[in-house]
Coordinates of C-alpha atoms in Angstrom, one line a residue:
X10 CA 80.7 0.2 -65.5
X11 CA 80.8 0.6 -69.4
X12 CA 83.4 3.6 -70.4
X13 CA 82.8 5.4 -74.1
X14 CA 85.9 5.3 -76.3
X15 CA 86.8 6.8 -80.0
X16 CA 88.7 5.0 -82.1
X17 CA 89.9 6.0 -85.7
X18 CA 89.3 3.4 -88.4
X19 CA 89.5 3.6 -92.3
X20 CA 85.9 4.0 -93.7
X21 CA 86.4 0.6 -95.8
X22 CA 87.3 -1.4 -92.5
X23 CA 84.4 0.1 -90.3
X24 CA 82.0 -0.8 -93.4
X25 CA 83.4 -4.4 -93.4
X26 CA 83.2 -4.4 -89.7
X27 CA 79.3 -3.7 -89.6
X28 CA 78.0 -5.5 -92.7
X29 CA 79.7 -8.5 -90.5
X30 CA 78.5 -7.7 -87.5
X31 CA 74.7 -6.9 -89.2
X32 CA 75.1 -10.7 -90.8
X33 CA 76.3 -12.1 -87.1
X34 CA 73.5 -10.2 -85.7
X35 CA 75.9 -8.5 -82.9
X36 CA 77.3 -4.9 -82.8
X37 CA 81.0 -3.5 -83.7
X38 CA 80.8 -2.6 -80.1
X39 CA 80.6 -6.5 -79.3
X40 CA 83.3 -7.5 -81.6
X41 CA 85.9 -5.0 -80.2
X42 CA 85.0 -6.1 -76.8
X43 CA 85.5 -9.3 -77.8
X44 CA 88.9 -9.6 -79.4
X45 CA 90.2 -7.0 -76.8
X46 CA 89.3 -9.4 -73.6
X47 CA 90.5 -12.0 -76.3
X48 CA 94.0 -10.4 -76.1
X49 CA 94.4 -9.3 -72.8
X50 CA 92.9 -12.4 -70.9
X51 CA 93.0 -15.8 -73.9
X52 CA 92.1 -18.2 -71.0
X53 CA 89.4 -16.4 -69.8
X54 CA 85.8 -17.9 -70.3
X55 CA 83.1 -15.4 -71.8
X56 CA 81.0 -16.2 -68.8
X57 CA 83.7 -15.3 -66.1
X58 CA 83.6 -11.5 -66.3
X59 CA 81.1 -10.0 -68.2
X60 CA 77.6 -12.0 -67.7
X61 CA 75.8 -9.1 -70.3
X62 CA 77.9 -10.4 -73.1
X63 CA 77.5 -14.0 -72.2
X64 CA 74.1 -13.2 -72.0
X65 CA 74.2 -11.8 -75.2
X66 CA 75.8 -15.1 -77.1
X67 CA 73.7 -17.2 -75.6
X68 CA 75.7 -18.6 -72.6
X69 CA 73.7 -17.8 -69.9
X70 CA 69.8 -17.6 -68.9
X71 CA 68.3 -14.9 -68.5
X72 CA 67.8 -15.3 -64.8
X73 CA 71.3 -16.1 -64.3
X74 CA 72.4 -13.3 -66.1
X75 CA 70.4 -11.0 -64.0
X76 CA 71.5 -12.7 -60.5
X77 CA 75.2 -12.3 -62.0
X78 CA 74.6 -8.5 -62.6
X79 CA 72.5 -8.1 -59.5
X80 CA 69.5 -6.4 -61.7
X81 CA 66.0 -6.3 -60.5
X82 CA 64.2 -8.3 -63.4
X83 CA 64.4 -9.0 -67.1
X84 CA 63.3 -5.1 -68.0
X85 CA 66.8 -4.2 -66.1
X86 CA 68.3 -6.3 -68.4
X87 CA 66.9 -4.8 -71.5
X88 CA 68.0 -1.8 -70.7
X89 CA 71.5 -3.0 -69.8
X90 CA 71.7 -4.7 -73.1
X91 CA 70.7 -1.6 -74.9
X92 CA 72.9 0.8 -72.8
X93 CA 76.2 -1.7 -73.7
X94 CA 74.8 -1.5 -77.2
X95 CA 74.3 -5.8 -77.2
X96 CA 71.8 -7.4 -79.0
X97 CA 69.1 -10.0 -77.7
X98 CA 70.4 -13.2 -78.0
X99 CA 68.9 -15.7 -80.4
X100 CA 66.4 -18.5 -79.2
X101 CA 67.8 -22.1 -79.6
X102 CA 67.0 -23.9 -83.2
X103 CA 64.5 -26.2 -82.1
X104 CA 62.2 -23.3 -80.6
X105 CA 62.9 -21.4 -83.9
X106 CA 61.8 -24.1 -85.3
X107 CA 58.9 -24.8 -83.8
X108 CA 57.5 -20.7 -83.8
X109 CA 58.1 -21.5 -88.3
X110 CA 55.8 -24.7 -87.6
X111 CA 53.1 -22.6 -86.2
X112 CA 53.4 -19.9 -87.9
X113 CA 52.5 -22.4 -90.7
X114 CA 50.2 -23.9 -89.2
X115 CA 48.2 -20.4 -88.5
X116 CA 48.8 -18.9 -92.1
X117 CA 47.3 -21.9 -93.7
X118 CA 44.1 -21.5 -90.9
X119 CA 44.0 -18.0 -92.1

């Protein structure tokens, strides 16, 4: 279960904080949750605890993520993802690469 916190920052810090995390494509949220498991538990894996955050990176399918967090189907995991405040993770480079290829292919069609 996800718990809402305050914390004080300067305004220069927090502005820092989320032009990085808009450039990482991730959330402050993310980043604190990160350096504080970081801290409290160094030897920990990102997929040992928290399978939405491993999701999140990357380091876990979506089907395992949703067997992990015992959800019903991807749409559970949406919403999960949006209620922690994570973002979707990014597809792998080659499939990146081959949605650009055609995309070409259809604008030159076009």
């Amino acid at each position: 279960m996800l718990k809402h916190t305050t914390i004080n920052l300067p305004e220069e810090l927090l502005a820092r904080v989320e032009t990085y995390a808009a450039e990482k494509r991730t959330t402050v949220t993310a980043i604190v949750r990160e350096h504080l498991e970081a801290i409290v538990e160094p030897s920990r894996s990102p997929t040992d605890g928290d399978a939405l955050l491993a999701y999140s990176k990357g380091l876990l399918s979506r089907r395992e993520a949703v067997r992990r967090l015992g959800l019903r189907d991807y749409a559970s995991l949406l919403v999960a993802l949006g209620d922690a405040d994570l973002p979707l993770p990014l597809p792998p480079a080659h499939e990146l690469e081959e949605q650009a290829a055609t995309f070409v292919k259809l604008w030159r069609m076009g």
